[in-house]
Amino acid sequence: MIRLSHRARDVKPSPTLEVSALAKQMTKAGIEVINFGVGEPDFNTPEIIKAAAKKAIDDNFTRYTPSAGIPELKQAIVNKFKRDNGLDYKPENILVSPGAKASLINVLMAVCDPRDEVIIPSPYWVSYTSQVWLCDAHPVFIETSAENSFKITAEQLEKTLMDLSNPKVLILNSPNNPTGAVYTREELAAIGEVCLKNEILILSDEIYERLVYDGAQHISIASLSEELKEITIVVNGVSKAFAMTGWRLGYMAGAKHIIQKAAEIQSHTTSCVNSITQKACIVALEEEDGSVERMRQEFSRRREFMVEGLSAIEGVKCLKPEGAFYIMADVSSYLTENSLGINTSQELCKYLLQNYRVALVAGIAFGVEGYVRFSYANSVDNIRKGIELFAAGLQSLRQ
Ligand code: PMP
Ligand code: GLU
């Protein structure tokens, strides 16, 4: 048998995509599952965006495009950064990739050498660690907790750096998946200062930028100063804000020498983003019809509903998240002593899916035990039903 590479041996499938696939499979087999696992909007892509894609097909815009993206789209992205974030970029600072996931690994491939250290606040989005390992670099975690609203501090970062030999990158994700935490301007400024002092590249994943609630404001760390802009790569995309997960388009902006190398890497891996998607995304970024705000308001309503429902369950604790569409619920009190011997978040999620038909992602997938992640990209009706089932499942552990 052909021996696999060390990368292939070590990699595990994305747990979020895995849970989602399993839930969809069960639904297809006629089993009703409430899916809180997947992190994707349940809305349809807005009509004006779909119309632009149909037009691109009819216009036969169906060939390879420049690898880094078509000029009109890069210009729309330049305009977006100026308009929404006060950031001045040129088209040469922009790279369009097949999803923000691809943007992130393109950067890591462009900057990481073996054994370079990439700092990741924990809990973290599942793919960061796998991507770092795939680049032969090493993830280093900074733990956060509910007590500090799941945010790292500049002091923690400074302390972590003292123990490292090759610190290279800090991955910041605000609004955060899975915790919903949103960093303030002051918090970002303090973290940025430490990165500047230590020459750390900030990989700022801002894909949930548009999904903030209760007056919370999204700030891009790159916008705080020219110096910070120089050491930051801002990653964003259309999957979450425009309900376009399957279209596959992410983009990023940053220092030309990094962006250019990332583009060269992309030219050998995926060539370019689907030409039709690129045309559609110009409309997404330039011609808003109010659907993004309508979706945000609906997410906000669901968030209220879910926080209320979960907080009413005895022994379950959760914070009210300020952004994204996830809630990390602390279920540790159910994992210590129960008649079924369920002691881990993974075992709990398996049990709840098999016996109560509720799909959740185990906290351990995001680096923390004792938690499960809910995605509230689901209807209020399903949220109501799902929380009842979840509560019944937890109660069954105490009988
Ligand atoms: N970053 C975060 C934090 C995410 O949750 C996701 C969701 N898949 C991505 C990046 C990647 O998004 P996409 O590849 O769909 O643009
Ligand atoms: N980001 C989403 C999630 O965390 C989608 C799945 C994925 O890309 O991992 O559920």
XYZ file of C-alpha atoms and ligand atoms in Angstrom:
425
model
C 0.000 0.000 0.000
C 1.272 3.492 -0.872
C 2.423 5.338 2.247
C 0.619 8.606 2.936
C 2.406 11.890 3.593
C 2.795 13.138 7.161
C 0.248 15.844 6.276
C -2.317 13.318 5.184
C -1.675 11.131 8.223
C -2.181 13.991 10.653
C -5.107 15.817 9.065
C -8.666 15.249 10.310
C -11.798 16.250 8.418
C -13.413 19.561 9.386
C -15.676 18.649 12.345
C -18.154 21.416 11.506
C -18.593 20.214 7.941
C -18.717 16.624 9.189
C -21.573 17.253 11.643
C -23.440 19.149 8.969
C -23.014 16.351 6.424
C -24.212 13.753 8.942
C -27.289 15.825 9.846
C -28.121 16.303 6.155
C -27.675 12.575 5.531
C -30.084 11.742 8.384
C -32.633 14.254 7.058
C -32.371 12.668 3.614
C -33.025 9.277 5.143
C -36.292 10.635 6.543
C -35.080 11.293 10.102
C -36.004 14.765 11.302
C -32.906 16.471 12.688
C -32.648 19.987 14.078
C -29.342 21.184 12.756
C -27.515 23.609 15.021
C -24.206 22.273 13.745
C -23.594 24.077 10.573
C -22.291 27.632 10.364
C -24.069 28.823 7.270
C -26.992 31.175 6.721
C -30.245 29.337 5.964
C -31.357 32.254 3.734
C -31.223 32.260 -0.031
C -28.663 34.369 -1.862
C -30.260 37.778 -2.662
C -31.979 37.981 -6.064
C -29.818 40.796 -7.478
C -26.703 38.698 -6.919
C -28.248 35.645 -8.566
C -29.349 37.781 -11.527
C -25.762 38.964 -12.063
C -24.571 35.344 -12.126
C -27.228 34.370 -14.667
C -26.189 37.300 -16.828
C -22.524 36.275 -16.615
C -23.438 32.828 -17.941
C -25.566 34.296 -20.748
C -22.709 36.646 -21.639
C -20.419 33.605 -21.825
C -18.206 34.947 -19.063
C -17.059 31.415 -18.451
C -13.312 31.277 -18.989
C -10.266 31.449 -16.743
C -9.813 34.872 -15.232
C -6.613 36.507 -13.958
C -5.560 34.380 -11.012
C -5.825 37.157 -8.405
C -9.322 38.181 -9.556
C -10.919 40.244 -12.315
C -10.024 43.966 -12.204
C -13.669 45.136 -11.691
C -14.039 42.882 -8.660
C -10.699 43.940 -7.208
C -11.825 47.535 -7.611
C -15.141 46.735 -5.863
C -13.122 45.238 -3.001
C -10.860 48.305 -2.838
C -14.043 50.431 -2.646
C -15.501 48.195 0.059
C -12.419 48.532 2.277
C -12.491 52.307 1.865
C -16.228 52.609 2.495
C -16.651 50.137 5.369
C -13.275 50.158 7.081
C -11.616 53.446 6.127
C -8.753 51.450 4.594
C -6.879 52.606 1.495
C -5.652 49.783 -0.693
C -4.699 49.521 -4.354
C -5.828 46.615 -6.550
C -2.309 45.158 -6.232
C -2.957 44.708 -2.498
C -5.989 42.490 -3.148
C -6.254 38.744 -3.747
C -9.545 37.024 -4.532
C -9.631 33.336 -3.548
C -12.113 30.451 -3.578
C -13.451 31.185 -0.072
C -11.942 32.898 2.955
C -10.691 29.455 3.921
C -8.485 29.507 0.827
C -7.391 33.102 1.541
C -6.175 32.035 4.978
C -4.137 29.058 3.833
C -2.670 31.068 0.944
C -1.273 33.557 3.462
C 0.004 30.853 5.782
C 1.732 29.141 2.866
C 3.272 32.440 1.813
C 4.719 33.352 5.218
C 5.272 30.204 7.296
C 8.436 28.145 7.351
C 8.612 24.819 9.181
C 8.428 25.317 12.942
C 7.277 28.929 12.738
C 4.748 29.566 15.476
C 1.235 30.793 14.778
C -0.613 32.170 17.780
C -4.302 31.316 17.978
C -6.701 32.506 20.691
C -8.745 29.561 21.969
C -11.596 28.638 21.486
C -10.766 28.916 17.794
C -12.410 28.156 14.487
C -11.676 24.552 13.559
C -9.675 25.069 10.373
C -6.998 27.425 11.742
C -5.069 24.659 13.504
C -5.317 22.206 10.617
C -4.172 24.856 8.153
C -1.183 25.748 10.330
C -0.167 22.081 10.579
C -0.628 21.661 6.816
C 1.962 24.412 6.372
C 4.350 22.577 8.748
C 4.095 25.460 11.218
C 3.060 25.120 14.871
C -0.105 26.470 16.454
C 0.317 28.029 19.899
C -2.866 28.691 21.846
C -3.815 31.490 24.193
C -6.695 30.370 26.371
C -9.669 32.642 26.909
C -12.717 32.054 29.093
C -16.247 33.299 29.649
C -14.942 35.466 32.525
C -12.946 37.611 30.060
C -15.669 37.416 27.372
C -13.526 34.947 25.397
C -11.023 37.638 24.408
C -7.249 37.619 24.736
C -5.490 40.600 26.243
C -2.308 42.334 25.143
C -0.687 41.167 28.398
C -1.509 37.537 27.662
C -0.051 37.911 24.189
C 3.115 39.487 25.516
C 3.533 36.717 28.076
C 2.999 34.015 25.440
C 5.579 35.609 23.150
C 8.234 35.428 25.851
C 8.137 31.620 25.685
C 8.292 31.292 21.903
C 11.289 30.880 19.639
C 9.848 31.597 16.173
C 6.618 33.590 16.595
C 5.361 34.636 13.177
C 1.628 35.151 12.968
C -1.316 35.992 15.242
C -4.699 34.880 13.927
C -7.365 37.275 15.173
C -11.013 36.549 14.480
C -13.477 39.265 15.413
C -16.480 38.827 15.357
C -15.522 35.382 16.540
C -16.489 31.884 15.581
C -17.342 30.048 17.879
C -17.781 32.533 20.756
C -19.351 35.577 19.081
C -16.837 37.853 20.843
C -16.196 41.258 19.254
C -12.993 43.127 20.154
C -13.201 46.843 20.904
C -10.959 49.504 19.379
C -8.960 49.797 22.612
C -8.432 46.049 22.920
C -7.265 45.853 19.312
C -4.938 48.826 19.720
C -3.234 47.191 22.707
C -2.859 43.843 20.903
C -1.620 45.648 17.780
C 1.086 47.414 19.757
C 2.479 44.103 20.989
C 2.471 42.729 17.437
C 4.279 45.792 16.120
C 6.924 45.546 18.827
C 7.507 41.864 18.085
C 7.109 41.965 14.274
C 4.202 39.560 14.262
C 1.962 39.378 11.201
C -1.707 39.805 12.115
C -3.997 37.593 10.091
C -7.320 39.285 10.784
C -10.275 37.105 9.828
C -13.211 39.520 9.546
C -15.677 37.291 7.739
C -18.460 38.003 10.289
C -17.969 41.772 9.996
C -21.578 42.480 9.023
C -23.091 40.355 11.781
C -22.846 42.446 14.951
C -25.640 43.170 17.421
C -26.746 45.464 20.257
C -24.687 48.372 18.983
C -21.404 46.465 18.915
C -19.105 47.856 16.254
C -16.769 45.930 14.021
C -13.325 47.517 13.838
C -10.619 46.287 11.528
C -7.296 46.271 13.382
C -5.615 47.337 10.119
C -7.528 50.626 10.225
C -6.006 51.752 13.529
C -2.724 53.052 12.049
C -0.541 52.926 8.943
C 1.965 50.767 10.852
C -0.711 48.235 11.780
C -2.021 48.186 8.236
C 1.485 47.218 7.063
C 1.644 44.152 9.331
C -1.976 43.025 8.891
C -3.622 40.888 6.263
C -7.386 41.456 6.383
C -9.423 38.442 5.287
C -13.085 38.713 4.427
C -15.626 37.039 2.163
C -19.186 36.829 0.978
C -20.242 33.463 2.461
C -21.776 34.736 5.695
C -23.013 38.269 5.021
C -24.605 37.520 1.641
C -25.674 33.906 2.236
C -23.251 32.686 -0.438
C -21.452 29.747 1.201
C -21.601 27.538 -1.887
C -20.415 30.208 -4.335
C -16.886 30.126 -2.908
C -15.381 33.557 -2.799
C -13.129 35.105 -0.191
C -10.773 38.029 -0.476
C -7.955 39.652 1.383
C -5.863 42.785 1.452
C -2.408 43.532 2.722
C 1.230 44.280 1.964
C 1.984 43.802 -1.706
C 4.928 41.406 -1.254
C 2.778 38.944 0.711
C -0.319 39.290 -1.458
C 1.709 38.783 -4.626
C 3.334 35.601 -3.329
C -0.023 34.294 -2.101
C -1.396 34.985 -5.588
C 1.464 33.082 -7.177
C 0.769 30.119 -4.902
C -2.918 30.300 -5.838
C -2.016 30.369 -9.544
C -0.605 26.842 -9.081
C -3.387 25.451 -6.914
C -6.821 26.730 -7.873
C -6.008 29.065 -10.819
C -8.832 31.488 -10.090
C -12.261 31.793 -8.502
C -15.188 30.669 -10.624
C -15.682 33.448 -13.201
C -19.466 33.598 -12.683
C -19.121 33.959 -8.916
C -16.700 36.843 -9.426
C -19.215 38.761 -11.545
C -21.970 38.122 -8.985
C -19.763 39.347 -6.152
C -19.281 42.743 -7.774
C -23.020 43.234 -7.333
C -22.913 41.853 -3.781
C -20.273 44.398 -2.788
C -21.502 47.396 -4.792
C -25.278 47.239 -4.991
C -26.856 46.454 -1.678
C -30.619 45.968 -1.712
C -31.152 45.792 2.050
C -31.087 41.991 2.293
C -27.905 41.886 4.357
C -29.493 44.114 6.994
C -32.734 42.079 6.944
C -30.748 38.892 7.521
C -28.782 40.549 10.327
C -31.963 41.608 12.066
C -33.374 38.118 11.784
C -30.159 36.656 13.223
C -30.406 39.139 16.054
C -33.986 38.014 16.832
C -32.935 34.367 16.809
C -29.996 35.131 19.059
C -32.324 36.637 21.688
C -34.553 33.641 21.462
C -31.748 31.132 21.740
C -29.933 32.841 24.614
C -33.201 33.002 26.532
C -34.014 29.350 25.820
C -30.581 28.049 26.749
C -30.258 30.180 29.876
C -33.560 28.746 31.139
C -32.101 25.226 31.201
C -30.795 24.371 34.641
C -27.017 24.014 34.720
C -26.456 25.494 31.241
C -24.588 28.786 31.009
C -23.987 31.024 28.027
C -22.953 34.584 27.265
C -24.989 36.770 24.964
C -22.680 36.989 21.953
C -22.145 40.333 20.240
C -21.455 38.969 16.781
C -21.493 36.081 14.237
C -24.271 33.464 14.634
C -22.968 31.062 17.232
C -23.410 30.447 20.932
C -20.980 28.480 23.069
C -23.012 26.858 25.827
C -21.275 25.646 28.962
C -22.630 22.162 29.670
C -19.826 21.056 31.974
C -22.175 20.393 34.894
C -23.753 17.592 32.854
C -20.461 15.968 31.972
C -19.108 15.298 35.420
C -21.527 12.787 36.827
C -24.158 11.030 34.840
C -25.577 7.560 34.712
C -24.569 7.028 31.066
C -20.882 7.729 31.536
C -20.889 10.639 29.095
C -17.865 12.710 30.052
C -16.826 14.640 26.965
C -18.473 17.200 24.715
C -17.914 14.844 21.785
C -19.746 11.965 23.502
C -22.542 14.337 24.466
C -22.989 15.579 20.877
C -23.067 12.023 19.564
C -25.638 11.029 22.185
C -27.843 14.054 21.478
C -27.746 13.500 17.732
C -28.495 9.775 17.947
C -31.158 9.944 20.620
C -32.649 13.445 20.459
C -31.969 14.384 16.829
C -30.199 17.640 17.629
C -26.949 18.352 15.777
C -24.337 20.404 17.663
C -20.581 20.745 17.434
C -18.521 19.606 20.430
C -16.514 22.293 22.196
C -13.373 20.182 21.852
C -13.457 20.781 18.072
C -12.758 24.438 18.950
C -10.182 23.514 21.590
C -12.349 23.623 24.752
C -13.984 20.856 26.755
C -17.257 21.324 28.625
C -18.935 23.336 25.861
C -21.110 22.710 22.821
C -21.550 25.166 19.959
C -24.961 26.160 18.665
C -25.379 27.887 15.327
C -28.544 29.982 15.290
C -28.632 30.115 11.498
C -31.940 28.294 11.802
C -35.621 29.271 12.006
C -37.186 30.380 15.299
C -39.499 27.370 15.079
C -36.573 24.997 14.804
C -34.726 26.829 17.558
C -37.747 26.350 19.836
C -38.048 22.646 19.009
C -34.304 22.071 19.136
C -33.865 23.669 22.551
C -36.676 21.510 23.958
C -34.981 18.401 22.608
C -31.589 19.542 23.889
C -33.053 20.184 27.368
C -34.752 16.769 27.369
C -31.484 15.146 26.295
C -29.587 16.807 29.136
C -32.281 15.876 31.662
C -32.037 12.241 30.578
C -28.422 12.265 31.760
C -29.484 13.107 35.284
C -32.123 10.402 35.651
N -13.318 32.042 8.901
C -14.265 31.720 9.794
C -14.114 32.213 11.185
C -15.364 30.933 9.426
O -16.285 30.620 10.327
C -15.474 30.490 8.106
C -16.665 29.656 7.763
N -16.572 28.663 6.910
C -14.444 30.852 7.201
C -13.394 31.635 7.633
C -14.403 30.413 5.769
O -15.440 30.889 5.012
P -15.514 30.656 3.444
O -14.398 29.764 3.058
O -16.849 30.038 3.222
O -15.399 32.007 2.821
N -17.413 28.149 9.242
C -18.587 27.349 9.355
C -18.618 26.666 10.702
O -17.799 26.901 11.530
C -18.770 26.426 8.174
C -18.044 25.124 8.196
C -16.582 25.220 7.917
O -16.200 25.839 6.931
O -15.844 24.685 8.729
O -19.511 25.895 10.964
